[in-house]
Short mmCIF file of C-alpha atoms in Angstrom, two decimals:
data_model
loop_
_atom_site.label_atom_id
_atom_site.label_comp_id
_atom_site.label_asym_id
_atom_site.label_seq_id
_atom_site.Cartn_x
_atom_site.Cartn_y
_atom_site.Cartn_z
CA MET A 239 -0.02 0.08 -0.04
CA ASN A 240 3.21 2.49 -1.59
CA GLU A 241 0.26 4.55 -2.78
CA GLN A 242 -1.42 7.46 -0.19
CA ARG A 243 -4.80 7.11 -0.68
CA GLU A 244 -7.10 9.82 0.70
CA HIS A 245 -9.78 8.10 2.22
CA ASP A 246 -11.76 5.30 2.92
CA TYR A 247 -9.09 2.71 4.50
CA ALA A 248 -10.59 -0.12 5.09
CA PHE A 249 -10.57 -3.25 7.36
CA ASP A 250 -8.47 -4.89 5.85
CA ASP A 251 -5.62 -2.38 5.50
CA TYR A 252 -5.50 -1.49 9.25
CA ARG A 253 -5.22 -5.59 9.97
CA ASN A 254 -2.83 -6.54 6.93
CA ASP A 255 -0.38 -2.84 6.83
CA LEU A 256 -0.03 0.34 8.29
CA PRO A 257 -1.66 3.02 6.70
CA PRO A 258 -1.81 6.36 7.45
CA ARG A 259 -3.25 7.98 10.90
CA ALA A 260 -4.89 10.99 11.71
CA MET A 261 -4.31 12.14 15.35
CA GLY A 262 -5.62 14.66 17.70
CA SER A 263 -6.16 15.30 21.56
CA GLU A 264 -8.16 17.17 23.91
CA THR A 265 -8.06 19.44 26.68
CA GLU A 266 -9.70 20.77 29.56
CA TYR A 267 -8.01 24.01 30.95
CA THR A 268 -9.18 24.88 34.77
CA ASN A 269 -8.59 27.80 36.20
CA ASP A 270 -9.53 29.71 39.45
CA CYS A 271 -12.38 31.13 38.61
CA ASN A 272 -16.30 30.04 37.07
CA VAL A 273 -15.47 30.73 33.26
CA GLU A 274 -19.53 30.45 32.48
CA LYS A 275 -20.91 32.38 35.42
CA LEU A 276 -18.05 35.57 34.02
CA LEU A 277 -19.44 34.74 30.02
CA ASN A 278 -23.10 34.97 31.69
CA ARG A 279 -22.31 38.58 33.46
CA SER A 280 -21.17 40.17 29.51
CA HIS A 281 -24.11 41.24 27.23
CA TYR A 282 -23.47 40.12 23.70
CA GLY A 283 -26.32 38.11 23.25
CA GLY A 284 -26.33 33.96 23.89
CA LEU A 285 -24.31 32.00 25.37
CA ASN A 286 -22.22 30.90 22.29
CA ARG A 287 -21.80 34.52 20.76
CA LYS A 288 -19.47 35.73 24.51
CA LEU A 289 -17.75 33.12 24.01
CA THR A 290 -17.06 33.46 19.93
CA HIS A 291 -16.21 37.26 21.49
CA PHE A 292 -13.89 37.00 23.60
CA ILE A 293 -11.47 34.89 21.12
CA HIS A 294 -9.39 37.28 19.79
CA PRO A 295 -9.95 37.65 16.13
CA ARG A 296 -6.20 36.80 15.37
CA TYR A 297 -7.70 33.07 16.29
CA PHE A 298 -11.47 33.64 14.99
CA ILE A 299 -12.63 31.93 12.20
CA SER A 300 -16.68 31.18 13.94
CA PRO A 301 -18.69 29.86 15.71
CA GLY A 302 -18.71 26.32 14.97
CA ARG A 303 -21.01 23.34 17.26
CA HIS A 304 -25.02 24.61 17.95
CA THR A 305 -25.12 22.11 20.63
CA ALA A 306 -22.71 24.22 22.99
CA PRO A 307 -20.55 26.94 23.19
CA SER A 308 -17.93 26.66 20.96
CA ALA A 309 -16.12 28.75 18.11
CA VAL A 310 -13.34 27.38 15.48
CA THR A 311 -10.14 28.60 15.75
CA SER A 312 -8.28 30.06 12.62
CA ASN A 313 -5.57 26.74 13.04
CA GLY A 314 -8.24 23.96 12.34
CA GLY A 315 -8.95 23.42 16.25
CA GLU A 316 -12.29 24.40 18.32
CA VAL A 317 -13.06 26.06 21.34
CA TYR A 318 -15.69 25.18 23.53
CA LEU A 319 -17.13 25.41 27.18
CA ASP A 320 -17.28 22.35 28.83
CA VAL A 321 -19.68 23.21 31.79
CA THR A 322 -18.17 25.44 33.51
CA VAL A 323 -14.34 25.30 32.24
CA LEU A 324 -12.19 26.02 28.99
CA GLU A 325 -11.83 23.05 26.76
CA TYR A 326 -8.96 23.13 23.18
CA ALA A 327 -9.04 20.24 20.62
CA THR A 328 -6.72 20.16 17.80
CA PRO A 329 -8.06 19.96 14.80
CA GLU A 330 -6.96 16.22 12.88
CA CYS A 331 -3.36 16.25 12.87
CA THR A 332 -1.18 13.68 10.50
CA SER A 333 1.73 13.37 12.79
CA SER A 334 2.81 13.14 16.55
CA GLU A 335 5.36 16.15 15.58
CA GLU A 336 2.45 17.61 13.82
CA LEU A 337 0.55 18.06 16.80
CA VAL A 338 2.63 18.80 19.37
CA LEU A 339 2.86 21.67 17.65
CA HIS A 340 -1.74 22.43 17.72
CA GLU A 341 -1.16 21.70 21.24
CA ARG A 342 1.08 24.42 22.27
CA SER A 343 -1.08 26.32 20.38
CA GLY A 344 -4.38 25.38 22.21
CA GLU A 345 -2.44 26.32 25.20
CA GLN A 346 -1.90 29.97 23.73
CA ILE A 347 -5.35 29.82 22.54
CA ILE A 348 -7.12 29.52 25.86
CA CYS A 349 -4.41 30.80 27.52
CA ASP A 350 -5.91 34.76 25.23
CA THR A 351 -9.51 34.07 26.26
CA ILE A 352 -9.37 33.67 29.83
CA ALA A 353 -7.30 37.13 30.42
CA ARG A 354 -9.57 38.63 27.91
CA ILE A 355 -12.26 37.30 29.90
CA GLY A 356 -10.94 37.51 33.44
CA LEU A 357 -10.18 41.34 32.48
CA SER A 358 -13.82 42.76 30.71
CA ASN A 359 -15.37 41.14 34.42
CA ARG A 360 -11.63 43.21 35.90
CA LEU A 361 -10.25 39.93 37.04
CA GLN A 362 -6.90 37.77 35.99
CA PRO A 363 -7.53 34.85 35.79
CA LYS A 364 -4.71 31.98 36.03
CA VAL A 365 -5.10 28.89 34.19
CA TYR A 366 -3.70 25.38 34.38
CA LYS A 367 -3.30 22.60 31.90
CA ARG A 368 -3.99 20.22 34.95
CA SER A 369 -5.72 16.51 34.42
CA GLY A 370 -5.52 15.29 38.17
CA TYR A 371 -5.58 17.19 41.98
CA VAL A 372 -5.85 14.19 45.21
CA GLU A 373 -7.30 14.89 48.01
CA VAL A 374 -6.04 18.33 50.49
CA TRP A 375 -7.27 17.90 53.74
CA ALA A 376 -7.18 22.11 55.97
CA LYS A 377 -6.47 21.19 59.43
CA ASN A 378 -9.20 21.17 61.75
CA HIS A 379 -11.72 21.19 58.10
CA SER A 380 -14.41 18.52 57.12
CA VAL A 381 -13.85 19.55 53.59
CA PRO A 382 -10.91 18.63 51.58
CA ILE A 383 -9.29 21.76 50.09
CA LEU A 384 -8.22 19.99 46.75
CA ASP A 385 -10.23 16.85 45.93
CA GLU A 386 -8.89 13.61 43.80
CA THR A 387 -11.00 13.53 40.34
CA SER A 388 -9.41 13.75 36.67
CA ILE A 389 -10.02 15.92 34.41
CA GLY A 390 -9.85 16.09 30.89
CA HIS A 391 -7.14 15.15 28.71
CA HIS A 392 -8.30 13.12 25.53
CA GLU A 393 -6.27 11.22 22.78
CA SER A 394 -7.69 10.97 19.72
CA TYR A 395 -6.71 8.45 17.07
CA THR A 396 -7.45 6.68 13.57
CA SER A 397 -8.38 3.35 13.85
CA LEU A 398 -10.29 0.30 12.71
CA ASN A 399 -10.09 -2.89 14.63
CA VAL A 400 -11.57 -5.40 16.27
CA PHE A 401 -13.68 -2.87 18.89
CA SER A 402 -14.97 -1.71 15.55
CA ALA A 403 -16.87 -4.70 14.03
CA MET A 404 -18.49 -4.72 17.67
CA PRO A 405 -22.78 -4.48 17.47
CA LEU A 406 -22.61 -0.88 19.18
CA ALA A 407 -25.36 -2.18 21.19
CA ASN A 408 -23.33 -4.23 23.10
CA ARG A 409 -19.90 -3.32 22.97
CA GLU A 410 -19.11 -2.53 26.50
CA ASN A 411 -20.42 -6.37 27.51
CA GLU A 412 -18.27 -7.42 25.07
CA MET A 413 -14.84 -4.46 25.72
CA CYS A 414 -15.01 -6.27 29.46
CA ARG A 415 -14.57 -9.60 28.23
CA ASN A 416 -12.87 -8.52 24.71
CA THR A 417 -8.56 -10.00 24.66
CA GLU A 418 -7.33 -7.02 22.48
CA ALA A 419 -8.98 -4.04 24.36
CA ARG A 420 -7.25 -5.47 27.82
CA GLN A 421 -4.44 -6.04 26.13
CA PHE A 422 -4.66 -1.90 25.54
CA ALA A 423 -5.88 -1.05 28.69
CA ASP A 424 -2.20 -2.78 30.24
CA TYR A 425 -0.16 -0.70 27.11
CA LEU A 426 -2.12 2.72 28.89
CA ALA A 427 -1.75 1.92 32.38
CA LEU A 428 2.33 1.08 31.43
CA ARG A 429 2.55 3.91 29.38
CA LYS A 430 2.01 6.52 32.70
CA LEU A 431 5.56 5.87 32.29
CA ILE A 432 5.86 8.06 29.91
CA ASP A 433 2.79 10.71 29.68
CA GLY A 434 2.09 10.86 33.47
CA VAL A 435 2.73 14.33 34.57
CA GLY A 436 4.06 13.42 38.17
CA MET A 437 1.66 15.51 40.68
CA VAL A 438 2.36 15.86 45.30
CA ALA A 439 -0.08 13.25 46.74
CA GLY A 440 -1.17 12.15 49.57
CA ASP A 441 1.73 9.97 51.67
CA HIS A 442 4.13 10.59 48.48
CA PHE A 443 4.65 12.18 45.29
CA SER A 444 2.71 10.48 42.25
CA ILE A 445 4.57 9.87 38.69
CA THR A 446 0.97 10.34 37.99
CA GLN A 447 -2.05 13.08 38.19
CA LYS A 448 -4.97 9.65 37.88
CA PRO A 449 -3.89 6.91 39.98
CA ARG A 450 -6.80 6.16 40.48
CA ALA A 451 -9.37 8.02 38.08
CA ILE A 452 -9.55 4.82 34.94
CA ASP A 453 -11.05 1.28 35.66
CA TYR A 454 -8.06 -0.36 33.38
CA ASN A 455 -9.76 -3.57 33.50
CA SER A 456 -13.94 -1.85 32.81
CA PHE A 457 -15.23 0.42 29.75
CA THR A 458 -18.87 0.08 31.19
CA ARG A 459 -18.32 4.38 32.87
CA ASP A 460 -18.62 7.26 31.70
CA THR A 461 -18.14 9.53 34.06
CA GLY A 462 -18.19 9.77 37.75
CA ARG A 463 -15.09 10.26 40.44
CA VAL A 464 -13.66 6.90 39.79
CA GLY A 465 -13.63 4.09 36.95
CA LYS A 466 -13.60 6.33 34.05
CA LYS A 467 -13.15 3.75 30.45
CA PRO A 468 -8.93 3.80 29.63
CA PHE A 469 -10.45 4.34 25.75
CA GLN A 470 -13.29 3.96 23.89
CA GLN A 471 -13.76 3.31 19.73
CA LYS A 472 -15.91 5.38 18.44
CA MET A 473 -16.62 4.66 13.99
CA SER A 474 -13.28 5.07 13.08
CA ARG A 475 -11.96 7.11 16.12
CA LEU A 476 -10.44 5.41 18.98
CA GLU A 477 -9.94 7.98 22.05
CA VAL A 478 -7.55 7.83 24.36
CA ARG A 479 -8.81 8.93 27.92
CA SER A 480 -5.84 8.10 30.15
CA GLY A 481 -3.60 10.42 28.91
CA GLU A 482 -2.43 13.57 30.82
CA GLY A 483 -1.82 17.07 29.64
CA ASN A 484 1.60 17.07 28.98
CA LYS A 485 4.25 20.02 29.26
CA SER A 486 7.46 18.55 27.62
CA ASP A 487 7.00 18.90 23.83
CA TRP A 488 9.02 15.41 23.81
CA ALA A 489 6.37 13.96 25.75
CA VAL A 490 3.96 14.80 23.57
CA GLU A 491 5.49 13.61 20.74
CA PHE A 492 6.96 10.22 21.86
CA LYS A 493 3.44 8.78 24.10
CA ALA A 494 0.98 9.74 19.80
CA GLY A 495 4.06 8.42 18.03
CA LEU A 496 4.42 5.40 20.34
CA THR A 497 0.92 4.62 20.76
CA SER A 498 0.07 5.63 17.74
CA LEU A 499 3.13 1.88 16.80
CA VAL A 500 1.62 -0.31 19.20
CA LEU A 501 -1.82 0.05 18.34
CA ARG A 502 -0.47 -1.42 15.47
CA LEU A 503 -1.05 -4.79 16.79
CA ILE A 504 -4.01 -4.27 17.62
CA GLU A 505 -4.73 -3.63 14.80
CA HIS A 506 -2.64 -6.44 12.92
CA ARG A 507 -4.31 -9.09 16.91
CA SER A 508 -0.36 -9.73 17.51
CA TYR A 509 -0.04 -8.05 20.41
CA PRO A 510 2.32 -10.47 23.32
CA LYS A 511 -0.14 -12.01 25.31
CA GLN A 512 3.26 -13.69 27.69
CA LEU A 513 3.17 -9.81 28.71
CA LYS A 514 -0.59 -9.51 29.86
CA LEU A 515 -1.03 -7.46 33.51
CA TYR A 516 -2.84 -9.39 36.47
CA ASP A 517 -4.43 -6.14 37.39
CA PRO A 518 -3.56 -2.96 34.78
CA ASN A 519 -4.66 -0.97 38.34
CA THR A 520 -2.64 -2.75 40.41
CA ALA A 521 -0.06 -1.44 38.35
CA VAL A 522 -0.61 2.33 37.90
CA LEU A 523 0.00 2.53 41.65
CA ARG A 524 2.62 -0.05 41.84
CA ILE A 525 4.26 2.18 38.70
CA ALA A 526 2.62 6.39 40.20
CA ARG A 527 5.11 5.44 43.33
CA ASP A 528 8.01 3.86 41.99
CA PRO A 529 9.26 4.05 38.27
CA MET A 530 11.21 0.97 38.91
CA ALA A 531 8.79 -0.89 39.78
CA ASP A 532 8.14 -4.78 39.37
CA VAL A 533 4.60 -5.80 38.49
CA LEU A 534 2.61 -8.84 38.08
CA LEU A 535 1.68 -10.40 35.57
CA GLU A 536 -1.49 -13.13 34.44
CA SER A 537 1.14 -15.83 34.80
CA GLY A 538 1.65 -15.52 37.62
CA ALA A 539 5.61 -13.40 37.44
CA TYR A 540 6.61 -10.49 38.30
CA MET A 541 8.29 -8.60 35.85
CA LYS A 542 9.40 -4.75 36.24
CA ALA A 543 6.34 -2.38 34.30
CA VAL A 544 8.78 -0.64 32.27
CA ASP A 545 10.44 -3.79 30.60
CA VAL A 546 6.71 -5.15 29.90
CA LEU A 547 6.53 -2.37 27.86
CA LYS A 548 10.12 -2.76 26.52
CA GLY A 549 8.22 -6.10 25.68
CA ILE A 550 5.46 -4.31 23.70
CA VAL A 551 7.71 -1.73 22.07
CA ASP A 552 10.48 -4.07 20.19
CA ALA A 553 6.89 -6.79 19.22
CA ALA A 554 5.37 -3.88 18.22
CA TYR A 555 8.58 -2.33 15.61
CA GLU A 556 9.08 -5.59 15.27
CA LEU A 557 6.31 -5.91 13.01
CA GLY A 558 6.85 -2.29 11.21
CA GLN A 559 9.76 -3.56 10.22
CA LYS A 560 7.50 -5.37 7.94
CA PHE A 561 5.91 -3.06 6.36
CA GLU A 562 7.87 -0.40 3.85
CA ASN A 563 5.65 2.07 4.80
CA LEU A 564 5.61 2.46 8.42
CA PRO A 565 5.43 5.93 8.93
CA ALA A 566 9.10 8.01 10.51
CA TYR A 567 6.95 9.07 13.35
CA GLU A 568 6.54 5.74 14.61
CA GLN A 569 10.32 4.92 13.75
CA LYS A 570 11.83 7.74 15.32
CA ALA A 571 9.18 7.00 18.85
CA TYR A 572 10.75 3.45 18.93
CA ASN A 573 14.68 4.57 18.75
CA ASP A 574 13.48 7.92 21.72
CA PHE A 575 11.88 4.68 23.33
CA ILE A 576 15.54 3.30 23.93
CA GLN A 577 17.13 5.55 25.05
CA PHE A 578 14.18 6.48 27.59
CA TYR A 579 14.83 3.05 28.15
CA ASP A 580 17.93 3.12 29.31
CA ASP A 581 17.56 6.32 31.31
CA LEU A 582 15.32 5.70 33.32
CA HIS A 583 17.24 2.71 34.69
CA LYS A 584 19.24 5.61 36.31
CA VAL A 585 16.87 6.94 38.08
CA ASN A 586 15.59 7.19 41.77
CA LEU A 587 13.12 8.66 43.40
CA LYS A 588 14.34 8.01 47.16
CA GLU A 589 17.63 8.73 46.58
CA ASN A 590 16.05 12.13 44.43
CA ASP A 591 18.22 11.42 41.38
CA VAL A 592 16.18 12.14 38.31
CA SER A 593 18.06 14.17 36.47
CA ALA A 594 19.02 11.74 33.08
CA LEU A 595 15.36 12.35 32.10
CA SER A 596 14.18 15.64 33.92
CA ASP A 597 14.77 17.28 30.54
CA ARG A 598 12.28 15.86 28.99
CA ILE A 599 9.63 14.05 31.20
CA ASP A 600 6.76 15.45 33.09
CA TRP A 601 7.38 13.26 36.29
CA ALA A 602 11.04 13.86 36.29
CA ALA A 603 10.43 17.71 35.58
CA ARG A 604 8.04 18.25 38.29
CA TYR A 605 10.33 16.29 41.16
CA GLU A 606 13.82 17.78 40.64
CA PHE A 607 11.80 21.58 40.47
CA LEU A 608 9.95 20.38 43.74
CA MET A 609 13.37 18.99 44.91
CA ARG A 610 15.13 22.95 44.37
CA ARG A 611 12.49 24.12 46.27
CA GLY A 612 13.57 21.70 49.46
CA ALA A 613 11.41 18.38 49.06
CA SER A 614 12.85 15.19 49.29
CA TYR A 615 11.18 11.86 48.88
CA ASP A 616 10.34 11.80 52.42
CA THR A 617 8.85 15.00 52.60
CA ILE A 618 6.83 15.75 49.02
CA THR A 619 3.56 15.15 50.48
CA THR A 620 0.06 16.60 51.14
CA ASP A 621 1.27 17.74 54.17
CA ASP A 622 3.19 20.72 53.27
CA LEU A 623 0.49 23.00 51.37
CA GLN A 624 3.86 24.55 50.17
CA GLN A 625 4.73 21.52 48.79
CA VAL A 626 1.60 21.87 47.09
CA GLN A 627 0.80 24.98 46.20
CA TYR A 628 4.83 24.89 44.19
CA ASP A 629 2.71 21.73 42.56
CA LEU A 630 0.19 23.80 41.78
CA LEU A 631 2.42 26.72 40.15
CA TRP A 632 4.47 23.95 37.29
CA ASP A 633 1.22 23.37 36.36
CA ARG A 634 0.18 26.99 35.34
CA ILE A 635 0.28 28.24 31.87
CA GLY A 636 1.26 31.28 30.10
CA GLU A 637 4.13 34.24 30.69
CA LYS A 638 4.07 33.20 34.48
CA ASP A 639 4.93 29.10 33.35
CA ILE A 640 7.68 27.40 34.15
CA ALA A 641 7.47 24.40 32.98
CA ARG A 642 7.73 25.67 29.70
CA LYS A 643 11.00 28.08 31.13
CA TRP A 644 12.54 24.57 32.44
CA PHE A 645 11.62 22.49 29.22
CA SER A 646 13.29 25.70 27.43
CA ARG A 647 16.41 24.78 28.34
CA PHE A 648 16.49 21.61 26.63
CA GLY A 649 14.98 22.95 23.29
CA HIS A 650 11.95 22.34 23.65
CA THR A 651 8.97 24.99 21.72
CA ALA A 652 9.73 28.91 22.94
CA LEU A 653 7.07 29.83 25.02
CA SER A 654 5.10 30.94 22.65
CA VAL A 655 3.52 29.81 19.38
CA GLU A 656 3.42 31.30 16.25
CA ILE A 657 -0.63 29.69 15.28
CA PRO A 658 0.57 27.80 12.95
CA ALA A 659 -2.09 26.79 9.44
CA PRO A 660 -4.52 24.07 9.35
CA PRO A 661 -2.82 20.91 8.48
CA GLN A 662 -3.42 19.49 5.56
CA THR A 663 -6.54 16.58 6.26
CA ARG A 664 -10.34 17.96 6.51
CA ALA A 665 -9.62 20.91 8.74
CA GLU A 666 -8.18 23.03 5.66
CA THR A 667 -11.03 22.88 4.04
CA ARG A 668 -13.66 23.09 6.74
CA VAL A 669 -11.53 25.97 8.12
CA GLN A 670 -11.98 27.50 4.63
CA ILE A 671 -15.91 27.03 3.70
CA ALA A 672 -16.58 28.09 7.55
CA LYS A 673 -15.23 30.93 6.74
CA GLU A 674 -16.45 31.60 3.47
CA LEU A 675 -20.23 30.96 5.28
CA TYR A 676 -20.02 32.55 8.22
CA ALA A 677 -18.59 35.27 5.95
CA ALA A 678 -22.00 34.95 3.88
CA GLY A 679 -24.17 34.87 7.24
CA THR A 680 -25.37 31.91 6.14
CA LEU A 681 -23.00 29.52 8.89
CA ARG A 682 -25.30 26.78 10.88
CA ASN A 683 -23.63 24.28 12.02
CA VAL A 684 -19.52 23.87 12.28
CA ASP A 685 -18.94 19.60 12.95
CA TRP A 686 -15.85 18.29 12.38
CA ASN A 687 -17.06 15.59 9.17
CA ASN A 688 -19.84 18.30 8.79
CA ILE A 689 -21.18 21.78 8.19
CA SER A 690 -24.60 22.47 6.96
CA THR A 691 -25.79 25.71 6.33
CA ASN A 692 -29.70 28.40 7.21
CA ASP A 693 -30.11 27.53 3.66
CA GLY A 694 -30.06 24.26 3.77
CA HIS A 695 -26.83 22.21 2.10
CA ARG A 696 -23.92 20.50 3.66
CA TYR A 697 -20.38 19.65 3.11
CA ILE A 698 -19.14 16.36 4.54
CA SER A 699 -15.60 14.88 4.51
CA ARG A 700 -16.15 10.76 5.09
CA HIS A 701 -11.87 10.47 6.38
CA PRO A 702 -10.02 13.31 8.86
CA LEU A 703 -7.35 12.64 6.19
CA SER A 704 -9.32 14.15 3.22
CA LYS A 705 -9.28 17.50 1.89
CA THR A 706 -12.34 17.42 0.57
CA MET A 707 -16.03 17.85 1.58
CA GLU A 708 -19.17 16.96 -0.33
CA ARG A 709 -21.74 19.13 -1.28
CA ILE A 710 -24.79 17.64 -0.06
CA GLU A 711 -28.31 18.91 0.11
CA ASP A 712 -30.45 19.31 3.40
CA ASP A 713 -33.85 18.06 3.30
CA GLN A 714 -34.34 20.02 6.88
CA PRO A 715 -32.94 23.65 7.10
CA THR A 716 -32.90 25.35 10.79
CA ALA A 717 -31.09 28.82 11.54
CA TYR A 718 -28.72 28.42 14.19
CA TYR A 719 -27.70 32.04 15.46
CA SER A 720 -29.84 34.26 16.84
#
């Protein structure tokens, strides 16, 4: 399959070859104010108009979906209100390197938008890219200051696999029993070594902010304080729900490229069965405390978590080597993994030594940052509210983003980026059509694969890598903006 088809890759293409993927991410940004309440105080019409008013013209293309206050951004992404916080979704990207740039652009757009909303209310909100919180109890009080909860950071990858073929009505029950679902969940549990962003936890330093938020054994729960699905399949899109909001550009590129590579094992049904974990939930708790921890396999044997992960990654790379079209970003992810694997063996939290990874892995960089402020392995807990404060400071975005300043010393992206043009996927066409229709006053709704107008037309794109959108007639035109 050397020919790069524009769209309509089939199940057999993923089963027998390595077709290109589209990939993207979604991030909820927390802050110290209620964005919805601040928007409702303004006088610019409905909530959707209020949101679009505060997005800077250089970032704004048009309003987005009519089901939620949202806007299409100039790079092909989307900003939308998710209950009380703003969320940003990247456009459909063609590589992990491209994804990094568009995720970074989203940070800048969100930070600027919330600042403009705050300014209208004479406030200066603080904005955080954080994936979870832990309980911090104030002395002599019965309520927590911070409560462990999962905050959205999702990744998406185009993929047709065994999950895609499951009947939707019975998919949740089937997923819980499916071998490939359990295998991919295992990988995502072990991936905490890579995508964890670190956190001051109740009685230790945790390398992940989601130690209990994901139930890697179950696919039946969408919401709730704990037990969210590790991933879910939506048509040809596989959404990974266990990830965290990394600030290291290296880590964002690494985790996306490596996940794309390992996903080939699931599509080809070639995952190494001897590396099945006995309980991935327990494994996450162990590596959250010690990244060099042993984990229990289904066979009854113990292995270091990183060695299990290496076995999975090696198997994926061995599979990829059988084909001529292994994507360059997957090849790079494998090379980066070998270096990561070697360097992880030089890390010892108990000896306060994380220097081998603190230039590129979020949890290691955070740990070294906290150590430089007087903490140690024995003292990084929520009993020390000063460490909790430093922990939160690390997650702030904007001009005072100390994590970005840290990583910029090692050649990572600068603290601000030039917002790029949309990727050469359907995002490029979607932006062009939405911009023209909005200027003409006929735009009704913009979704990822569907644009509708007030005068009865729709533009459809059936694959995220397609650069075209087909125009069809819509039998039920409905006015959108009022």
